[in-house]
Coordinates of C-alpha atoms and ligand atoms in Angstrom, one line a residue:
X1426 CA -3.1 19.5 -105.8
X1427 CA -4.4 19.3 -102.2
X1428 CA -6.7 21.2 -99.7
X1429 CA -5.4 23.0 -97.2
X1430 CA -7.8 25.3 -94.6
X1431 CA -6.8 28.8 -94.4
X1432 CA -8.9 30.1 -92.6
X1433 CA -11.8 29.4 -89.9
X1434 CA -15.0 31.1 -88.1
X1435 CA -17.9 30.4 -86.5
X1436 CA -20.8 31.6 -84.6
X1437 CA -23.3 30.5 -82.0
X1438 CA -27.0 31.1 -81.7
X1439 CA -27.8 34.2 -79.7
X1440 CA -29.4 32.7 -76.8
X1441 CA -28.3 30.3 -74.2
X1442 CA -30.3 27.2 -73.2
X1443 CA -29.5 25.2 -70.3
X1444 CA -30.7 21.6 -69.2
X1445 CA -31.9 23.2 -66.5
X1446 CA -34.0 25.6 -68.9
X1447 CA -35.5 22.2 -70.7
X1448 CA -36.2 20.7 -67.3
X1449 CA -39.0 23.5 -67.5
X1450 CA -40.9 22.8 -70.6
X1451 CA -40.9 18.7 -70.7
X1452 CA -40.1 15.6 -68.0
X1453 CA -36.3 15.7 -67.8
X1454 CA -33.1 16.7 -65.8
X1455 CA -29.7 17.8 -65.8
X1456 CA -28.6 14.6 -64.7
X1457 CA -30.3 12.7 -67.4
X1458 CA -29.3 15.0 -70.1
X1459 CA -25.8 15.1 -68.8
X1460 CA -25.0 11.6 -68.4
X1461 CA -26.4 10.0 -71.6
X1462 CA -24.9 13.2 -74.2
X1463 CA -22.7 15.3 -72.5
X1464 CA -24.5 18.2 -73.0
X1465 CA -24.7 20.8 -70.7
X1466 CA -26.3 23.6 -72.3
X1467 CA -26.8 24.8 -76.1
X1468 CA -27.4 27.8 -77.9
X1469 CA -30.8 28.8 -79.8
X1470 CA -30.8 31.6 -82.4
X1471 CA -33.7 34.5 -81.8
X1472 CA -32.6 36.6 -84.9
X1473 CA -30.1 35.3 -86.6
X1474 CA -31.1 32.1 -88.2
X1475 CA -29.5 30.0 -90.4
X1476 CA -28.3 32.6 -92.9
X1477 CA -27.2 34.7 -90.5
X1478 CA -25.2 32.8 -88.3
X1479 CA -23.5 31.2 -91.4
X1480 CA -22.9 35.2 -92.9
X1481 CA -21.2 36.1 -89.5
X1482 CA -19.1 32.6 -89.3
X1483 CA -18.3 33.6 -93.1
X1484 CA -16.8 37.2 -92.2
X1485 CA -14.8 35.6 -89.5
X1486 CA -13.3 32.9 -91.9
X1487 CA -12.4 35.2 -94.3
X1488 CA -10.9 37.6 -91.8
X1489 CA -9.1 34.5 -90.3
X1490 CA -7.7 34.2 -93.6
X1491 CA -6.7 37.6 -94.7
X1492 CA -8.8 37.6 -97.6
X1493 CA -11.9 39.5 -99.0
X1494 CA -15.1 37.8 -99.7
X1495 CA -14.8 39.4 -103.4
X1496 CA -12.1 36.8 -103.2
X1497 CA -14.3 33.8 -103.0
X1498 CA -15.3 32.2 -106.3
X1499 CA -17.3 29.7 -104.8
X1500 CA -19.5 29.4 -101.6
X1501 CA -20.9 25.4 -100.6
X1502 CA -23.5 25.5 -97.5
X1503 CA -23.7 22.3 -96.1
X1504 CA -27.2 22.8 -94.2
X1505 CA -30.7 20.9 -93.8
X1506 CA -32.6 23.8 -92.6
X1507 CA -32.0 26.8 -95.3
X1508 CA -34.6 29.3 -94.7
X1509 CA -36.3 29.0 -98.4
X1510 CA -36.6 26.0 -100.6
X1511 CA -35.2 28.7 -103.0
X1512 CA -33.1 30.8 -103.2
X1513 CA -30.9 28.8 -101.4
X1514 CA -28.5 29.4 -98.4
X1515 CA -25.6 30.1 -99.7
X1516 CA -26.6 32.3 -102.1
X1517 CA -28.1 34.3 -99.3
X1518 CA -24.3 34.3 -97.4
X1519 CA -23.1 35.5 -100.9
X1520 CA -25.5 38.6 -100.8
X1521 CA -24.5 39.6 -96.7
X1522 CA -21.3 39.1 -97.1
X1523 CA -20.6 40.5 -100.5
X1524 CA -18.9 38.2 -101.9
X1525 CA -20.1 39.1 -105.3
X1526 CA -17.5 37.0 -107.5
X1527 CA -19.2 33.5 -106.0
X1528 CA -20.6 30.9 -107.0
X1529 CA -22.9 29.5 -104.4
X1530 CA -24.9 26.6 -103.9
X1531 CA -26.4 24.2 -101.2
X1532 CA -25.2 20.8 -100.0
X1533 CA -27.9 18.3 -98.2
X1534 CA -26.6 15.8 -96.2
X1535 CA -27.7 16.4 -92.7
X1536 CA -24.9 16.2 -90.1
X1537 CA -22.6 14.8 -92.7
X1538 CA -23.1 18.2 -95.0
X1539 CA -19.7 19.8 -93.9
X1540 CA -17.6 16.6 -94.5
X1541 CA -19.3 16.2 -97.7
X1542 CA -18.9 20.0 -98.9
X1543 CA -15.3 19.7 -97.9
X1544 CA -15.0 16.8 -99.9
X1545 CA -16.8 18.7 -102.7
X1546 CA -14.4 21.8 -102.5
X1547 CA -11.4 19.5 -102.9
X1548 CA -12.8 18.0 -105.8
X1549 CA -13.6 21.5 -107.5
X1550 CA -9.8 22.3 -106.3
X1551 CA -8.3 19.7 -107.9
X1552 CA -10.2 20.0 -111.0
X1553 CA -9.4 24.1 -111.4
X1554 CA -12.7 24.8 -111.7
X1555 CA -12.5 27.1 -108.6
X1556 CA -9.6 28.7 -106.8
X1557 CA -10.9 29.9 -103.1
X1558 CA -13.6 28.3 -101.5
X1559 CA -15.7 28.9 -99.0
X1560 CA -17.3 25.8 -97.6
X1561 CA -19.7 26.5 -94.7
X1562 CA -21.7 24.3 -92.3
X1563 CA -25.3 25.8 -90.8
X1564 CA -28.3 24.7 -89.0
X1565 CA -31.3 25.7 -87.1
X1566 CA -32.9 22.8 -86.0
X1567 CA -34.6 24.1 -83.1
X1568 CA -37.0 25.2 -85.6
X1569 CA -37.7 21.4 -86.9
X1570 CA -37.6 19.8 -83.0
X1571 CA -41.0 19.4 -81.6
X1572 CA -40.0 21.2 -78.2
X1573 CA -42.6 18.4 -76.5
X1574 CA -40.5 15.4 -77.2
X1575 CA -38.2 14.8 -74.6
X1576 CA -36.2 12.4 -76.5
X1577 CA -35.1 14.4 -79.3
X1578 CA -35.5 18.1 -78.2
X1579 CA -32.8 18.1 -75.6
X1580 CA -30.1 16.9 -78.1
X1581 CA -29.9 20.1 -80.3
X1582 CA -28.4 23.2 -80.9
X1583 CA -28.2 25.9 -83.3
X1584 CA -24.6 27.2 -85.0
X1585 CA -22.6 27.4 -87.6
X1586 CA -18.8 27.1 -88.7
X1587 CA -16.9 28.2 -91.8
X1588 CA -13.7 27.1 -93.7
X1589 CA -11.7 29.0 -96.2
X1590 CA -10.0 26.3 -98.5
X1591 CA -7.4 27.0 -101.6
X1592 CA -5.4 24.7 -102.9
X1593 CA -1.8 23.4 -102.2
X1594 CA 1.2 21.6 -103.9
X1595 CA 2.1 20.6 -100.7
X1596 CA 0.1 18.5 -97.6
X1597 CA -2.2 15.5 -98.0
X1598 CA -6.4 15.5 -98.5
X1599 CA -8.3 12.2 -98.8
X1600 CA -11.9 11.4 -98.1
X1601 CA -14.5 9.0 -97.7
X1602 CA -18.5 9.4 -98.5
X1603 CA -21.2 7.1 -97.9
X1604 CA -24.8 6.8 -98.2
X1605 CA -27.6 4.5 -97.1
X1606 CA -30.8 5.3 -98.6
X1607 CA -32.6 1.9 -97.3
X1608 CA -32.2 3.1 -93.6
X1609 CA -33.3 6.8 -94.3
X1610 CA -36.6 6.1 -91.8
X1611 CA -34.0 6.1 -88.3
X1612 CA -33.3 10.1 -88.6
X1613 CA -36.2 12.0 -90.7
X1614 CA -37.4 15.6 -90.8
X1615 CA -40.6 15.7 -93.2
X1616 CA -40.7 18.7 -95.5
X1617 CA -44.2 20.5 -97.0
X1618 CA -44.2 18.2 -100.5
X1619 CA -48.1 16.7 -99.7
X1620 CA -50.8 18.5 -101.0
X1621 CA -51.9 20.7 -104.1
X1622 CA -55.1 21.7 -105.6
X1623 CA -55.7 17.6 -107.2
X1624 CA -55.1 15.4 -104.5
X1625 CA -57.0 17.1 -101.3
X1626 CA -54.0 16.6 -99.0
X1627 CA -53.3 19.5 -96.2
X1628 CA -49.5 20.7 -96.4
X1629 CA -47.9 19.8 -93.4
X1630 CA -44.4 20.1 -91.8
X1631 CA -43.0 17.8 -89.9
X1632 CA -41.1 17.2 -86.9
X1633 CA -37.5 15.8 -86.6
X1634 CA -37.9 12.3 -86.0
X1635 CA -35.4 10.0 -84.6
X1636 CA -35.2 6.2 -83.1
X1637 CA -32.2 7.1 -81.2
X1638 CA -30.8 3.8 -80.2
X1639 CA -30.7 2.4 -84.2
X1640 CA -28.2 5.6 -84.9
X1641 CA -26.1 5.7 -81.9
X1642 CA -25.8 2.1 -83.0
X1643 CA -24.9 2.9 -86.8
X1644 CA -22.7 5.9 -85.5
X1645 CA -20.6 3.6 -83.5
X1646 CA -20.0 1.1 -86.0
X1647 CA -19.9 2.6 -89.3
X1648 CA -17.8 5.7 -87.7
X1649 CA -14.5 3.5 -86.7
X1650 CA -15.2 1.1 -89.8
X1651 CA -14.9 4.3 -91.8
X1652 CA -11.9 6.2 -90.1
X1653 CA -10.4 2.7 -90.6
X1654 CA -10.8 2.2 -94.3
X1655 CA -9.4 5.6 -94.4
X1656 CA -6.1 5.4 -92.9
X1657 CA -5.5 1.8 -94.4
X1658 CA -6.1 2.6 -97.5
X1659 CA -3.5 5.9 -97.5
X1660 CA -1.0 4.1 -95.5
X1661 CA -1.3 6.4 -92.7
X1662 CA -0.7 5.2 -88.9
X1663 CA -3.4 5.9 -86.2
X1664 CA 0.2 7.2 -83.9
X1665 CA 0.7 9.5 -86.9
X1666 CA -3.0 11.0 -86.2
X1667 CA -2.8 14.5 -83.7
X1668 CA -6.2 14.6 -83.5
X1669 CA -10.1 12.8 -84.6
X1670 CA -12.8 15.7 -84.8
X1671 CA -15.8 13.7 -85.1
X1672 CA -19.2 15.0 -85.2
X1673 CA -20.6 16.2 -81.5
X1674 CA -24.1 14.6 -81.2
X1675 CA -22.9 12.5 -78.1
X1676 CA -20.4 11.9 -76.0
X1677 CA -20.6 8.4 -75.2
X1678 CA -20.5 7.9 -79.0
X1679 CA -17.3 9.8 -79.6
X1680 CA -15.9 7.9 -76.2
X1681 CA -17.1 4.9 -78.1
X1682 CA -15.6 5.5 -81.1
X1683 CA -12.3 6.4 -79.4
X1684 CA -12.6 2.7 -77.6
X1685 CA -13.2 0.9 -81.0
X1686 CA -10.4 2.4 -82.5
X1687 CA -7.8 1.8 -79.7
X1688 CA -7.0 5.5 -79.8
X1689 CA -6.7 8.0 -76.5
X1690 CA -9.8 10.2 -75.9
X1691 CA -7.4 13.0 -75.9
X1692 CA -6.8 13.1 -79.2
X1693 CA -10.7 13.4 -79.7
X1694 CA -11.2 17.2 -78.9
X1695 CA -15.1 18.0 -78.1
X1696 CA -16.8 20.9 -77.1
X1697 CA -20.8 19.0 -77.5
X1698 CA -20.9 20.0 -73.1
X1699 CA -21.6 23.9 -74.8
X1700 CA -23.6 23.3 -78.3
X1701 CA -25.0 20.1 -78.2
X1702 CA -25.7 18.5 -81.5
X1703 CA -25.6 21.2 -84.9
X1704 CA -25.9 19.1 -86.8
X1705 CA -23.5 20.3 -90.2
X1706 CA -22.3 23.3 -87.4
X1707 CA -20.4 21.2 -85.3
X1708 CA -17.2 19.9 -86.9
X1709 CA -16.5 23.8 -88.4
X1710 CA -17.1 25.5 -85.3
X1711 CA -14.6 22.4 -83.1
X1712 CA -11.9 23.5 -85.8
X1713 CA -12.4 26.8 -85.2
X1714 CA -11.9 27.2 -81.8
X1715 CA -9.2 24.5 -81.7
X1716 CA -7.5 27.0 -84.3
X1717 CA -8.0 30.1 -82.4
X1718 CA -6.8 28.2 -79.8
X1719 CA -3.2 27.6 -80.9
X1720 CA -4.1 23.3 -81.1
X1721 CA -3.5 23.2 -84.8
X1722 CA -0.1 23.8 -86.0
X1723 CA 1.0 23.3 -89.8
X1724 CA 1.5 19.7 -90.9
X1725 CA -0.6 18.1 -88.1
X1726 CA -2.4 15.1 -89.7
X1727 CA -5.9 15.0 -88.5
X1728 CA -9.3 13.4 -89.2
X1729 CA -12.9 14.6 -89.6
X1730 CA -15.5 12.4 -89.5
X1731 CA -19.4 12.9 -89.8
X1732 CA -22.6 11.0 -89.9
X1733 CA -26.2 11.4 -90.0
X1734 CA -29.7 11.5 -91.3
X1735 CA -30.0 10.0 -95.3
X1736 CA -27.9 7.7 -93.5
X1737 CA -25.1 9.8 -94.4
X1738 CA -22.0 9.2 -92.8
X1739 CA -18.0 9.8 -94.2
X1740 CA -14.2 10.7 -92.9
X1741 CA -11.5 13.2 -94.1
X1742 CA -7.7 12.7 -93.8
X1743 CA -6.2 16.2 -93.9
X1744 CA -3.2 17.8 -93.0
X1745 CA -3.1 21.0 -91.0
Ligands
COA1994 N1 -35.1 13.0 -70.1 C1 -35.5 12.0 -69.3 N2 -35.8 10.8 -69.8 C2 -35.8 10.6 -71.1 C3 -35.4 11.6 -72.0 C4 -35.1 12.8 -71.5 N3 -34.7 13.9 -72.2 N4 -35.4 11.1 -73.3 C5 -35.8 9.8 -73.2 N5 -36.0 9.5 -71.9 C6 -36.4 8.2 -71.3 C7 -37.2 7.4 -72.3 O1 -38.5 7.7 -72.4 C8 -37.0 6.0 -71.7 O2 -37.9 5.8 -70.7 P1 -38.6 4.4 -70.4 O3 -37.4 3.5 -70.1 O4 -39.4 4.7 -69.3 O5 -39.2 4.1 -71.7 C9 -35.6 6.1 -71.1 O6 -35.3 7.5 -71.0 C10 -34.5 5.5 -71.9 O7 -34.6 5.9 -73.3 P2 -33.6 5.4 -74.4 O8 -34.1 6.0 -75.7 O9 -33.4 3.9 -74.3 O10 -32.3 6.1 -73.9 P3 -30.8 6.0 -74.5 O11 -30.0 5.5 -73.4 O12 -30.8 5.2 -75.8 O13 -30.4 7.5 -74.8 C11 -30.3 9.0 -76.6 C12 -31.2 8.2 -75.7 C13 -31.1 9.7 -77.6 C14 -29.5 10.0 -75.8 C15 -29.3 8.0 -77.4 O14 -30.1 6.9 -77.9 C16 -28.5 8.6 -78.4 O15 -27.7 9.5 -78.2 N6 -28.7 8.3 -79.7 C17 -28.0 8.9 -80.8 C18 -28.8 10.1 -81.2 C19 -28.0 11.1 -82.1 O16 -26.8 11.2 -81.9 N7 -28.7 11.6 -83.0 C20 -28.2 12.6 -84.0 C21 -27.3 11.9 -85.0 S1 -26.7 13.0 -86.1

């Protein structure tokens, strides 16, 4: 049994940011911004918020797929900022989409989330456990970035992305997931666990925290290494690859990645000059516009690749 996509969506925060905008609030430019990520401009969401941009990427997947959510059986949100500790975030999609038959629960794994919830549906899939899955990547970070930090506040964007999966006699699915712990300091967003009535400590939330150099270094390397492992290890060749949609959190790391790997940036679509970096968002929401586009067409072999915070970082070989 394999995994095949049937259907995609997405949808953007409500309000547009440009470099320009951020030039306004802390020392930067358009230039700077530009030339070390890519980005251009990216998207914050006013109302919407994680829940609700995953609910209206949801709808769209599901339309995409010519099914009703009472269809779904199971709903994985791949997210780091859910708007409650509980319930969680997918179990709020579940209640604004109506997709009463589900199943829902919440993946963690920062920008990683949606290759791991894939990973997780095809697993559930292959097991019969669940027949129609929705598997959904959301974030808000611009509630987490502390919009006086230069270095990390022009990097992010708000979105999400959503996939309709059921399973397949035909096609091919293979993954890769990796974690390490020991390095979890280089990407960190502190939640409220200090403080109760005993030990005297103030709740506090933190900011996102990043060194920035230590994981464009560790995206570079374990990225290819990964993508690598992959293909050798299903006999696949990289000329047998249409495309590599890779996480967007920089440009020059996805042109890197593209270098280590011998392969043509053109087979490395990106759209990270719009969005910037959402987080678990950004491979769902590339999919989905290359699929609205017309770029996917049935039995094209491609790879997804993700990697972030935990350090979290992992590679699907799938075919269209
Ligand atoms: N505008 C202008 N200057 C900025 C700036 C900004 N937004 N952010 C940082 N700078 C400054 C720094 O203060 C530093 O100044 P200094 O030399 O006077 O100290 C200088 O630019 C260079 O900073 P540095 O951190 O060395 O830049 P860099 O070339 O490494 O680029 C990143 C910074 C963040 C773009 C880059 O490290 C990166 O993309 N890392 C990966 C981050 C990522 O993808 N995270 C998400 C993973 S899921």
């Amino acid at each position: 049994m394999m995994t095949r996509i049937i259907g995609t969506g997405s949808c953007a925060g409500e309000s547009i940011v440009t470099n320009e905008d951020l030039a306004q609030i802390v020392e930067t430019s358009d230039e700077w911004i530009r030339t070390r990520t890519g980005i251009r401009e990216r998207r914050l969401t006013t109302e919407l918020g994680t829940s609700g941009m995953a609910a209206e990427a949801s709808m769209r997947a599901c339309e995409n797929a010519g099914i009703r959510p009472e269809e779904l059986d199971l709903i994985l949100l791949a997210t780091s900022t859910p708007e409650y500790c509980f319930p969680n975030g997918a179990c709020q999609i579940q209640a604004k989409i109506g997709a009463v038959n589900a199943a829902a629960f919440d993946i963690s794994a920062a920008c990683t989330g949606f290759v791991f919830a894939l990973q997780t549906a095809h697993s559930f899939l292959v097991s019969g456990a669940f027949r129609t899955i929705l598997v959904v990547g959301a974030d808000d970070l611009s509630k987490t970035v502390d919009w006086k930090d230069r270095s990390t506040c022009v990097l992010f964007g708000d979105g999400a992305g959503a996939v309709v999966v059921k399973g397949d006699e035909k096609g091919s699915f293979h993954g890769i997931m990796k974690a390490d712990g020991s390095r979890s300091q280089v990407l960190t967003c502190r939640a409220r666990t200090e403080g109760n009535f005993r030990n005297g400590k103030t709740p506090e939330l933190g900011y996102l925290h990043m060194d920035g150099q230590e994981v464009f270094k560790f995206a570079v390397k374990k990225v290819p290494e990964c993508i690598s492992q992959l293909l050798e290890e299903q006999q696949v060749e990289k000329e047998e690859i249409r495309y590599y949609i890779l996480h967007q959190a920089n440009e020059r790391i996805i042109e890197s990645v593209a270098k280590r790997l011998k392969e043509p940036l053109e087979k490395f679509p990106m759209n990270i000059q719009q969005y910037g970096n959402t987080s678990a968002a950004t491979i769902p929401i590339l999919l989905d516009e290359m699929n609205r586009a017309g770029k996917l067409n049935r039995g094209d072999q491609i790879v997804l690749s993700g990697f972030g915070g935990g350090l979290t970082w992992g590679a699907i070989l799938m075919e269209w």
